[in-house]
PDB file of C-alpha atoms in Angstrom:
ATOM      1  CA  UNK A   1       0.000   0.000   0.000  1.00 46.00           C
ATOM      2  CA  UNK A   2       2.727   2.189   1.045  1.00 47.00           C
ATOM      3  CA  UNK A   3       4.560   1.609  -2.213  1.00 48.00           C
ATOM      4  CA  UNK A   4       1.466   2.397  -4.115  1.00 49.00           C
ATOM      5  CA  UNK A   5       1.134   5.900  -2.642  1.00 47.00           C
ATOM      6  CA  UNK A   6       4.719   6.360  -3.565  1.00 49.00           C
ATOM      7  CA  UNK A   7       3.911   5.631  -7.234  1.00 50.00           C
ATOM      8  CA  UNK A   8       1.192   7.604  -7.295  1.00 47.00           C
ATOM      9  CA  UNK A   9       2.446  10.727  -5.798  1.00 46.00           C
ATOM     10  CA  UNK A  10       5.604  10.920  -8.581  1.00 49.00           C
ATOM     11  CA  UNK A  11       2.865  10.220 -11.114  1.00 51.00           C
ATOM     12  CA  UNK A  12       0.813  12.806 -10.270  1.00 49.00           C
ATOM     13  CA  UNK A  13       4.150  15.318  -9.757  1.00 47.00           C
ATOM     14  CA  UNK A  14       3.925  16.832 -13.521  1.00 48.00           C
ATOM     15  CA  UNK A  15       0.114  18.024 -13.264  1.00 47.00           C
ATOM     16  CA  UNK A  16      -0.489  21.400 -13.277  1.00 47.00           C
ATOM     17  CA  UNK A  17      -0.982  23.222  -9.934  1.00 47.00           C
ATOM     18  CA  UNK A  18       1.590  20.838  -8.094  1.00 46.00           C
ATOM     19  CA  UNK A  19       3.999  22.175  -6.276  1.00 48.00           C
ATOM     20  CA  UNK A  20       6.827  20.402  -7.481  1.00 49.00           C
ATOM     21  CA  UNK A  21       5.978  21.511 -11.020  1.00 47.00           C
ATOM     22  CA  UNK A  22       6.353  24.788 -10.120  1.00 46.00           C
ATOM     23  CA  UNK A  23       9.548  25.078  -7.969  1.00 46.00           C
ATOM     24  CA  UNK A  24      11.542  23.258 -10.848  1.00 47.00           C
ATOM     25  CA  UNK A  25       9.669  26.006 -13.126  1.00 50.00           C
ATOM     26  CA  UNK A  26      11.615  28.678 -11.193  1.00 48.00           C
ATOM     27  CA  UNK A  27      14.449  27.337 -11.066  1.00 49.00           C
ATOM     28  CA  UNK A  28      14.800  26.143 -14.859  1.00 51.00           C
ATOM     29  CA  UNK A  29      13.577  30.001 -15.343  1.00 47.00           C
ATOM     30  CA  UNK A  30      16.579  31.395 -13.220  1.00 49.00           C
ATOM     31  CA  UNK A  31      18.704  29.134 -14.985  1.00 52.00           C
ATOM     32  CA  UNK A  32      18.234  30.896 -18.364  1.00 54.00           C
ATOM     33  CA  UNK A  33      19.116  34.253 -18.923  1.00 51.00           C
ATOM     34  CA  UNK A  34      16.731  36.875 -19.927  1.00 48.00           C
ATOM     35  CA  UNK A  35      18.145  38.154 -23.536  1.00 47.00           C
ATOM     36  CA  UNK A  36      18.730  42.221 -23.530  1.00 44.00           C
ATOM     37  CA  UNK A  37      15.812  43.905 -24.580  1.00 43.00           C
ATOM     38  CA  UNK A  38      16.717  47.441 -26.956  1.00 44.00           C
ATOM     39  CA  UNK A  39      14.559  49.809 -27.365  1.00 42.00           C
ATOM     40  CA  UNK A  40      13.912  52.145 -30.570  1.00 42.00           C
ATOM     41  CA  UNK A  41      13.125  55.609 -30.987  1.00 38.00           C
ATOM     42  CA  UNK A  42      10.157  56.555 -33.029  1.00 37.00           C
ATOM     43  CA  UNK A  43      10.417  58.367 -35.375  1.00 40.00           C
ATOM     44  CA  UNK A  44      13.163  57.482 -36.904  1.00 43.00           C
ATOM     45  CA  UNK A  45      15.924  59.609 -37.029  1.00 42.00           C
ATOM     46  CA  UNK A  46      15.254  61.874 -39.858  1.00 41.00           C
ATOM     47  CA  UNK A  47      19.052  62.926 -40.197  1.00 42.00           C
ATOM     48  CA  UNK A  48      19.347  60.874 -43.366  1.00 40.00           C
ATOM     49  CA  UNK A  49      17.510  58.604 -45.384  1.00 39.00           C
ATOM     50  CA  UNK A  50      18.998  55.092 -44.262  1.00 42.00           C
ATOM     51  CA  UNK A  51      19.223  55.548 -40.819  1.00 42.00           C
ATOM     52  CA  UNK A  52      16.255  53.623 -39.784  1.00 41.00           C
ATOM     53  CA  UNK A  53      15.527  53.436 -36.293  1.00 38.00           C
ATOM     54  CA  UNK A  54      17.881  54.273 -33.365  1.00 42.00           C
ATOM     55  CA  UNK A  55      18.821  51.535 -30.677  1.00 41.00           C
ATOM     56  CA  UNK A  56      18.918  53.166 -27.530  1.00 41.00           C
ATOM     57  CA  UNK A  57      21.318  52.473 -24.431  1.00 42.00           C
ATOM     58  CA  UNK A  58      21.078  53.931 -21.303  1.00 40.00           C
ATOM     59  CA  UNK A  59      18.697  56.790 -20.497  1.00 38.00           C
ATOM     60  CA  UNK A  60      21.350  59.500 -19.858  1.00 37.00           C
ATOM     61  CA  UNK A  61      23.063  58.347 -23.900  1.00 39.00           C
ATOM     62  CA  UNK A  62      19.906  58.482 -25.241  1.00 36.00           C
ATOM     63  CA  UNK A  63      19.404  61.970 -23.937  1.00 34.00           C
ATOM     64  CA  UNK A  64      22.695  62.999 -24.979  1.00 36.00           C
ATOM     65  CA  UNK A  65      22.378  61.428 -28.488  1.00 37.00           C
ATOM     66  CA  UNK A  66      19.604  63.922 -29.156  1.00 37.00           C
ATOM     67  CA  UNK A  67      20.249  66.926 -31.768  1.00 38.00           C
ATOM     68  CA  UNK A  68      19.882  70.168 -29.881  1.00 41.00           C
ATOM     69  CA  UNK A  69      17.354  72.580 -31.997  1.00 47.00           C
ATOM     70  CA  UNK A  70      18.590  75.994 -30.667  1.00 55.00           C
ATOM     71  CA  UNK A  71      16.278  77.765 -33.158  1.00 54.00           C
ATOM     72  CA  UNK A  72      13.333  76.190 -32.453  1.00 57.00           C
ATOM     73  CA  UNK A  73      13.698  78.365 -28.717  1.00 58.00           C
ATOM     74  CA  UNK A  74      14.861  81.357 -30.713  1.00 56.00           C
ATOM     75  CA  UNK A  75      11.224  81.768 -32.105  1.00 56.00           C
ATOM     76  CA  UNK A  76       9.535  80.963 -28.822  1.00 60.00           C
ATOM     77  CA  UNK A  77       8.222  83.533 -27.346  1.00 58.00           C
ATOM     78  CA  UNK A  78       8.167  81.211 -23.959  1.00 60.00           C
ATOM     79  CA  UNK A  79      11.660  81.381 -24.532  1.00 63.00           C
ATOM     80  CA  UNK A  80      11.967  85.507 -23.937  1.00 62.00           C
ATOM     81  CA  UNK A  81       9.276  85.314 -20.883  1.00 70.00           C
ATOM     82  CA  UNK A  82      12.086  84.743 -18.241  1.00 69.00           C
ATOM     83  CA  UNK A  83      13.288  88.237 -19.137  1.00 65.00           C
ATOM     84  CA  UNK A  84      10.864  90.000 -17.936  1.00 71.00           C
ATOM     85  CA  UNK A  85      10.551  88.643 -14.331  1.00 76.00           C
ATOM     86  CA  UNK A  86      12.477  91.656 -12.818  1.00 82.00           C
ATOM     87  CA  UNK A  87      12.156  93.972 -10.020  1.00 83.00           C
ATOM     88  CA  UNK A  88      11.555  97.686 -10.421  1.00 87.00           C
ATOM     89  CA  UNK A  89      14.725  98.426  -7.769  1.00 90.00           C
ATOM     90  CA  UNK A  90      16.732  96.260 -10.836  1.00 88.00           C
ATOM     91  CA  UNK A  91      15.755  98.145 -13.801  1.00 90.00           C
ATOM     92  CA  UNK A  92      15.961 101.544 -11.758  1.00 92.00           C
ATOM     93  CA  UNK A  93      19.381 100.749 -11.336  1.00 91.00           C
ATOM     94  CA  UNK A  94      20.015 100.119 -14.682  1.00 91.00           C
ATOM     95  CA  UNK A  95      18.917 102.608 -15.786  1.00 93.00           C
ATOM     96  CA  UNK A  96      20.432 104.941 -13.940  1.00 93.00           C
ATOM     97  CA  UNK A  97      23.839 102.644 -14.755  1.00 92.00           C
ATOM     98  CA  UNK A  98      22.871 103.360 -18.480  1.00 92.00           C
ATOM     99  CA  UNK A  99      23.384 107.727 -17.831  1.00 93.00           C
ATOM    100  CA  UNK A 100      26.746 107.575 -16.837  1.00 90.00           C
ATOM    101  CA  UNK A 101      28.396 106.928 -19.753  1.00 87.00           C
ATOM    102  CA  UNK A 102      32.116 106.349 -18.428  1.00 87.00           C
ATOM    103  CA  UNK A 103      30.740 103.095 -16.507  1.00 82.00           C
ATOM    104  CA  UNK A 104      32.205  99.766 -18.361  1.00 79.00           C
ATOM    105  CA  UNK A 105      30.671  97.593 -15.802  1.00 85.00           C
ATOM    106  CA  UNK A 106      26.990  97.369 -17.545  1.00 90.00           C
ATOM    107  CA  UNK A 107      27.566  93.596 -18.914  1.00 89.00           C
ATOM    108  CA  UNK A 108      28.799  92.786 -14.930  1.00 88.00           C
ATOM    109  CA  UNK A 109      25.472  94.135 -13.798  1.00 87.00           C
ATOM    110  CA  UNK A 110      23.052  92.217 -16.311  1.00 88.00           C
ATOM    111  CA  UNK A 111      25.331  88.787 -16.496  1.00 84.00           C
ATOM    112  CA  UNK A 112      23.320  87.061 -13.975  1.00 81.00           C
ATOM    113  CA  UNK A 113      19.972  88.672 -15.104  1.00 86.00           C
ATOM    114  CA  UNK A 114      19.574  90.204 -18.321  1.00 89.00           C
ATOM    115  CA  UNK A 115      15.475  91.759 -18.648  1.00 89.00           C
ATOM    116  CA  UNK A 116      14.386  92.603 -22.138  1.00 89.00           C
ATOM    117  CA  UNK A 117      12.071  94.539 -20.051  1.00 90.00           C
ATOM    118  CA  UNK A 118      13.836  98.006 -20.458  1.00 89.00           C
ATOM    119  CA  UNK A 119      14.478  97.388 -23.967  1.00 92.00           C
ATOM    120  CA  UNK A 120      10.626  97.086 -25.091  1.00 93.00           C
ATOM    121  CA  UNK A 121       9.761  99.988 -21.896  1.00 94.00           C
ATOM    122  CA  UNK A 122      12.504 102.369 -23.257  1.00 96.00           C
ATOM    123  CA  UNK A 123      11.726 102.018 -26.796  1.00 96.00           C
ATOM    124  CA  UNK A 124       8.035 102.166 -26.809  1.00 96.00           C
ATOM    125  CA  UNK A 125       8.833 105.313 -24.481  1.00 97.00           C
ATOM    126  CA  UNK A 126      11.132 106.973 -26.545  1.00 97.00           C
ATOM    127  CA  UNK A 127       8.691 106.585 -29.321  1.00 97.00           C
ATOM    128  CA  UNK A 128       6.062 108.242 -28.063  1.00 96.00           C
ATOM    129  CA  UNK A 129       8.070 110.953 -26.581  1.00 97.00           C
ATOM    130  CA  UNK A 130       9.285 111.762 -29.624  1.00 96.00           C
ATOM    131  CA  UNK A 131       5.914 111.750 -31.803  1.00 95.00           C
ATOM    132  CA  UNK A 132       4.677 114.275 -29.416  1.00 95.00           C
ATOM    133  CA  UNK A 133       8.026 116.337 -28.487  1.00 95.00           C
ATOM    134  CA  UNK A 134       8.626 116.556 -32.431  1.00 93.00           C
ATOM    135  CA  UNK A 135       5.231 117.927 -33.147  1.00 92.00           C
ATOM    136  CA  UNK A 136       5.636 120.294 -30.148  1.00 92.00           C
ATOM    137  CA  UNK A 137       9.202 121.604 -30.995  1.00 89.00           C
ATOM    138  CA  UNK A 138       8.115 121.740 -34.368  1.00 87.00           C
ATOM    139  CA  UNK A 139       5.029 124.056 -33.664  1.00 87.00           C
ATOM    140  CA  UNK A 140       7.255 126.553 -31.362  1.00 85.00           C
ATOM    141  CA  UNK A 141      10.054 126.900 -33.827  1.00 82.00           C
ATOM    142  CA  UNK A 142       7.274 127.841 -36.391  1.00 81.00           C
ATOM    143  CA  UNK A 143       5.345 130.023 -33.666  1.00 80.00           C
ATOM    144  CA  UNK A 144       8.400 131.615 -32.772  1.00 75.00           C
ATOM    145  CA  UNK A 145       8.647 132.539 -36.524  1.00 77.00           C
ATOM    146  CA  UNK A 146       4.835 133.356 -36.789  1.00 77.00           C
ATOM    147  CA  UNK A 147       2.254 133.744 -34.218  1.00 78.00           C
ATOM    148  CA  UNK A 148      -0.355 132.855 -36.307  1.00 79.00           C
ATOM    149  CA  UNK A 149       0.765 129.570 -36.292  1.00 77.00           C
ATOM    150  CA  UNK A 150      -1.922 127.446 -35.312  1.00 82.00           C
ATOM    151  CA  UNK A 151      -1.110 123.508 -33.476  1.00 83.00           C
ATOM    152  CA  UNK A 152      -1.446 120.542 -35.475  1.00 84.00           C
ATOM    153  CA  UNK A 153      -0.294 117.256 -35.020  1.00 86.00           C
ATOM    154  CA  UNK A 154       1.622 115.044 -37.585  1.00 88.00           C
ATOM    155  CA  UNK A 155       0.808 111.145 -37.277  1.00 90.00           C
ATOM    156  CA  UNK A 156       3.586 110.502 -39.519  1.00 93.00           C
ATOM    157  CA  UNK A 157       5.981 111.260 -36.683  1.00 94.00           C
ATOM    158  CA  UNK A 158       4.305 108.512 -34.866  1.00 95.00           C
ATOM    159  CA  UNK A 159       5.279 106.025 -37.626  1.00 95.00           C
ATOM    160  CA  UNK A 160       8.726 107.746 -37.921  1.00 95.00           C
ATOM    161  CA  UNK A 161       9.509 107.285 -34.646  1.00 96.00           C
ATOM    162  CA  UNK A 162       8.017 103.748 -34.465  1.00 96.00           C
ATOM    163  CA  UNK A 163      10.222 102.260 -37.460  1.00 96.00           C
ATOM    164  CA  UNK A 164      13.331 103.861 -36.516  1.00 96.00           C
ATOM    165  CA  UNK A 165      13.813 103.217 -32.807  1.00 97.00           C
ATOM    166  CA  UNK A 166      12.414  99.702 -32.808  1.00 96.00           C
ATOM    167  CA  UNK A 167      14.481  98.638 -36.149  1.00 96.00           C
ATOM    168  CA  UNK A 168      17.636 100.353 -34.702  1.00 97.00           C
ATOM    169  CA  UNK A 169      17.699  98.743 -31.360  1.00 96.00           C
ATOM    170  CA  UNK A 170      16.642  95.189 -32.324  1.00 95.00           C
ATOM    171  CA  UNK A 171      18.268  94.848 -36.196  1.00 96.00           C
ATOM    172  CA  UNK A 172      21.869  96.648 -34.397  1.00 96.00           C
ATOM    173  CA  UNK A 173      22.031  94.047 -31.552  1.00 95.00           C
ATOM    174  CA  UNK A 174      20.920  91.497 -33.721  1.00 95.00           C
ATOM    175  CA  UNK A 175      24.136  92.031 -36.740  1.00 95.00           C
ATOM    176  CA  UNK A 176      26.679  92.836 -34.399  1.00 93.00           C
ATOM    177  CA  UNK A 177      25.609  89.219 -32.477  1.00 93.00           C
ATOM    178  CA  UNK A 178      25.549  87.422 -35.980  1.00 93.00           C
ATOM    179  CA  UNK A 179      29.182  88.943 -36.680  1.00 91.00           C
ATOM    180  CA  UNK A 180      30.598  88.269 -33.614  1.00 90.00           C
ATOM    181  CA  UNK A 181      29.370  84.789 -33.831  1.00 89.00           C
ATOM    182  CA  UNK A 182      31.037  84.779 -37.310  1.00 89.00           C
ATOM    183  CA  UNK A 183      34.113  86.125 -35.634  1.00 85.00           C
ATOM    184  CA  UNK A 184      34.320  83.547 -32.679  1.00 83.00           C
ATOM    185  CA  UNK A 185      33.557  85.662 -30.252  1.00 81.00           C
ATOM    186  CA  UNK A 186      31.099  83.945 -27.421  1.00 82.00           C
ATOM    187  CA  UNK A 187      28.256  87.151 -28.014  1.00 83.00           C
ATOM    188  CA  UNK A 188      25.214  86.735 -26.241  1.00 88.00           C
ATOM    189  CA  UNK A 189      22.175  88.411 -27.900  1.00 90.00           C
ATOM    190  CA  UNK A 190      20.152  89.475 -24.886  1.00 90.00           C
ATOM    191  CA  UNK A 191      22.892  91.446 -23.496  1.00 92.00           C
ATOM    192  CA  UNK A 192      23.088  93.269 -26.280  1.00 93.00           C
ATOM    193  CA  UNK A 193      19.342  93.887 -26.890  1.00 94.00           C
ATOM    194  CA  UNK A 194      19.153  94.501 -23.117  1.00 93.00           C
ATOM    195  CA  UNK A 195      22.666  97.075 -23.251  1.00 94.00           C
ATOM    196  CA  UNK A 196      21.653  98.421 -26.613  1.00 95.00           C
ATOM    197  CA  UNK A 197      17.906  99.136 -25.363  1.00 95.00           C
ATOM    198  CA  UNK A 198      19.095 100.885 -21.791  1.00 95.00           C
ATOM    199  CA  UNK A 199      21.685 103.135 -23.946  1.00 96.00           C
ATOM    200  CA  UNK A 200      18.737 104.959 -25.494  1.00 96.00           C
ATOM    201  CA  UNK A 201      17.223 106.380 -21.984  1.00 96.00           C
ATOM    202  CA  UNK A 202      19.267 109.469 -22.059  1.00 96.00           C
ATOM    203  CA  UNK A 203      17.533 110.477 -25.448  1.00 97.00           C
ATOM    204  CA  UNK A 204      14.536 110.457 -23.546  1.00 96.00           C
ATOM    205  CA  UNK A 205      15.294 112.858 -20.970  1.00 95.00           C
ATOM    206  CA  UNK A 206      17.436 115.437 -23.535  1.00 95.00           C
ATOM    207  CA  UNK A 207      14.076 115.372 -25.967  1.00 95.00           C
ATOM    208  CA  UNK A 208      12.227 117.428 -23.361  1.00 95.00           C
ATOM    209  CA  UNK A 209      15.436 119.644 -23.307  1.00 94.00           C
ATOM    210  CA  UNK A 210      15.142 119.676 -27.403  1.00 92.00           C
ATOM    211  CA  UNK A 211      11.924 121.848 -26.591  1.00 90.00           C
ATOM    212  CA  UNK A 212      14.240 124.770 -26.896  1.00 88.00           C
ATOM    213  CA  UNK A 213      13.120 126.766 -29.693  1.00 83.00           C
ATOM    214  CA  UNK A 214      16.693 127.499 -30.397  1.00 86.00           C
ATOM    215  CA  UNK A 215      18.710 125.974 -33.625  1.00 86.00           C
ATOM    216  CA  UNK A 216      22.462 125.527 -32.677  1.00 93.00           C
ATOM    217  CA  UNK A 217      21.082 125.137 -28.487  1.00 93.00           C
ATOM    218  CA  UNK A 218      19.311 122.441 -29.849  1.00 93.00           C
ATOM    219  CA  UNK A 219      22.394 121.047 -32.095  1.00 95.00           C
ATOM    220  CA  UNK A 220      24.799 121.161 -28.733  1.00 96.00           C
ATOM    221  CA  UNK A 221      21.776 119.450 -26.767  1.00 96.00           C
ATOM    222  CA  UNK A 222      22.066 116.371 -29.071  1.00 96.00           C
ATOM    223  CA  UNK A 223      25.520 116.159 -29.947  1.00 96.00           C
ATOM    224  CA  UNK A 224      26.268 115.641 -25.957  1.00 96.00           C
ATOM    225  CA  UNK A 225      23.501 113.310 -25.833  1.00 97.00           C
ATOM    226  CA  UNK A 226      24.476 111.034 -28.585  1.00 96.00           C
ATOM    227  CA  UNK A 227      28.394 111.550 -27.442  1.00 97.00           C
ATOM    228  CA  UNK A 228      27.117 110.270 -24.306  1.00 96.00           C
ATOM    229  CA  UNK A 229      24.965 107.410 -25.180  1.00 96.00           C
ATOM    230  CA  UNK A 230      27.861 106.340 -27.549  1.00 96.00           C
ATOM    231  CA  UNK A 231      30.714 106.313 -24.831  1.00 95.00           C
ATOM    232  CA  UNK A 232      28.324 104.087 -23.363  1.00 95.00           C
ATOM    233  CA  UNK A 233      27.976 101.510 -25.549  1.00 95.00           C
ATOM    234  CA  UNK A 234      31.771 101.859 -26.718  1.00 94.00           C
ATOM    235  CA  UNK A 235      33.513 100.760 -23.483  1.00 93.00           C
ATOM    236  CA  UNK A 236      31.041  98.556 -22.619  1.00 92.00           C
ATOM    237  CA  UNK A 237      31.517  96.586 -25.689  1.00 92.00           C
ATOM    238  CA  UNK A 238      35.228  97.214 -25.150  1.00 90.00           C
ATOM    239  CA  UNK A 239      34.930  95.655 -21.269  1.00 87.00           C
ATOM    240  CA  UNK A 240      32.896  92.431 -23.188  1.00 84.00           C
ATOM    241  CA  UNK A 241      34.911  91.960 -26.280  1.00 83.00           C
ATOM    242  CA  UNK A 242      38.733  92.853 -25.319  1.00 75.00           C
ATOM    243  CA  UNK A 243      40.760  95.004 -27.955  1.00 68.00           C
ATOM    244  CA  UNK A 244      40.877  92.527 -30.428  1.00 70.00           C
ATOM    245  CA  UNK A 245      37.601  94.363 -32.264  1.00 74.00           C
ATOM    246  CA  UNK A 246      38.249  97.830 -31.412  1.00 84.00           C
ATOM    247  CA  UNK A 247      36.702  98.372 -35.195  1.00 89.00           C
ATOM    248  CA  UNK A 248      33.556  96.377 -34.160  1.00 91.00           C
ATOM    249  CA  UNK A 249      33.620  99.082 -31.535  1.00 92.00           C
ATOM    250  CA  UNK A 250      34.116 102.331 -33.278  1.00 93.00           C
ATOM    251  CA  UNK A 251      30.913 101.189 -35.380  1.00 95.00           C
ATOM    252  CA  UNK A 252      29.132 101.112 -32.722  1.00 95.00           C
ATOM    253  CA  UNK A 253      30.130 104.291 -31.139  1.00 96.00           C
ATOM    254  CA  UNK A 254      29.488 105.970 -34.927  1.00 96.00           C
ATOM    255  CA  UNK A 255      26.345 104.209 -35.501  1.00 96.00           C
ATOM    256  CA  UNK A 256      24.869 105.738 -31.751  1.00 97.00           C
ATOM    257  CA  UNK A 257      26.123 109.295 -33.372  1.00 97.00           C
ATOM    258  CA  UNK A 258      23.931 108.539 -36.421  1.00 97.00           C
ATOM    259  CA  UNK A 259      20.618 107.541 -34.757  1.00 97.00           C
ATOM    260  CA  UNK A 260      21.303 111.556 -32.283  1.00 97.00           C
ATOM    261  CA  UNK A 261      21.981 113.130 -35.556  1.00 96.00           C
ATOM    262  CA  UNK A 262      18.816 111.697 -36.853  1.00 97.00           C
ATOM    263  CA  UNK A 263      16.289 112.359 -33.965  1.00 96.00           C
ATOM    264  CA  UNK A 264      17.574 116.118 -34.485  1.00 95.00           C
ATOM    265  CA  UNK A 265      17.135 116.186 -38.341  1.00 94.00           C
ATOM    266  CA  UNK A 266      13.764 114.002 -38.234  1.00 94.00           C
ATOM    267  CA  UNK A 267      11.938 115.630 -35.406  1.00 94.00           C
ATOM    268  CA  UNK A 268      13.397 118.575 -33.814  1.00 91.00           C
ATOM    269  CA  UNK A 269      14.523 120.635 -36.984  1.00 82.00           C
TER     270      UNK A 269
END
């Protein structure tokens, strides 16, 4: 009898459910390895035509195997929103940084933090102000030559004003950043929209002072203000880019003179 139960219980060992079964399963299982499992990236690679799809290794390679698209965040204007998150005790300072035109240390002060804040603030500003300070100069020149001179106001100064300030201060930054990058030089374009745009607050204040219905007062008025604005953005760029482009600096320092000889010819004449 007792060899019968024997029998029966290795008989009945290779059913399913038994525990046996199951424990030389497991073991048999451990016993073979699992073969590497790749993954693929989809889509394909569309870098060239017989790539296929990409095997991928570890998580950190894969990451680093992917192109970097750095003009895909050039367009994005979520790329930009960062530089406008700044205090008003920041942009107060740099502003008044920006009127003292012997100061080199304007890239030190915006490294950490540069806004593009002041640059749209200070141009939209200065366009305005001009619009209206050009038709008002404009009116007492010609009232101080006739008082029957009645006030009207010119919308073309408005579009003037609009064209000229926002193409200088964004297509200016934007070249000398291009050339530089040409050149080797490690330019970075918000600094220079953000240097470029605070360098234009002193023509705010000396267009109220342009009010001065007097020619060569008015001629002296702008000449110190562009000298001034121009010193500013000349040894700045001179702190940033050493003396190896001292020409790169002269242009600029010419090109600041030729927007302060234009606001006087194109609004206060």
């Amino acid at each position: 009898m007792e060899e019968e139960s024997q029998n029966s219980s290795t008989n009945t060992s290779h059913l399913l459910g038994s525990v046996p079964a199951v424990v030389a399963d497991e073991k048999n299982a451990s016993n073979n390895p699992v073969p590497y499992a790749t993954m693929q990236t989809f889509p394909p690679n569309s870098g060239g035509r017989d790539q296929g799809y990409q095997t991928l290794g570890t998580p950190t390679e894969a990451f680093g195997q992917q192109p970097a698209n750095n003009w895909q965040g050039f367009f994005s204007v979520s790329s930009y929103t960062q530089y406008f998150n700044v205090d008003t005790d920041v942009v107060v300072n740099r502003l008044i940084s920006s009127l003292n035109p012997v100061a080199d240390d304007f890239f030190g002060k915006i490294d950490a933090n540069p806004d593009l804040y002041g640059l749209i603030w200070i141009s939209t500003t200065l366009v305005f102000v001009l619009a209206l300070l050009g038709n008002l100069a404009t009116y007492l020149m010609q009232k101080h030559i006739d008082n029957n001179t009645s006030w009207s106001f010119d919308v073309n100064y408005v579009q003037t004003a609009a064209w000229s300030i926002y193409g200088y201060v964004i297509v200016i930054p934007l070249a000398y950043y291009f050339f530089l990058q040409y050149m080797g030089s490690n330019a970075n374009l918000i600094q220079f929209w953000c240097m470029w745009g605070y360098s234009l607050t002193i023509f705010i204040l000396s267009s109220f002072l342009l009010l001065i219905p007097i020619g060569i007062l008015r001629w002296i008025i702008i000449i110190l203000t562009g000298f001034a604005s121009a010193t500013f953005v000349a040894l700045n760029l001179r702190s940033f880019l050493g003396s190896d482009l001292s020409v790169t600096v002269i242009a600029a320092f010419v090109l600041q003179i030729a927007l302060a000889v234009f606001i006087k010819v194109q609004f206060f004449e």
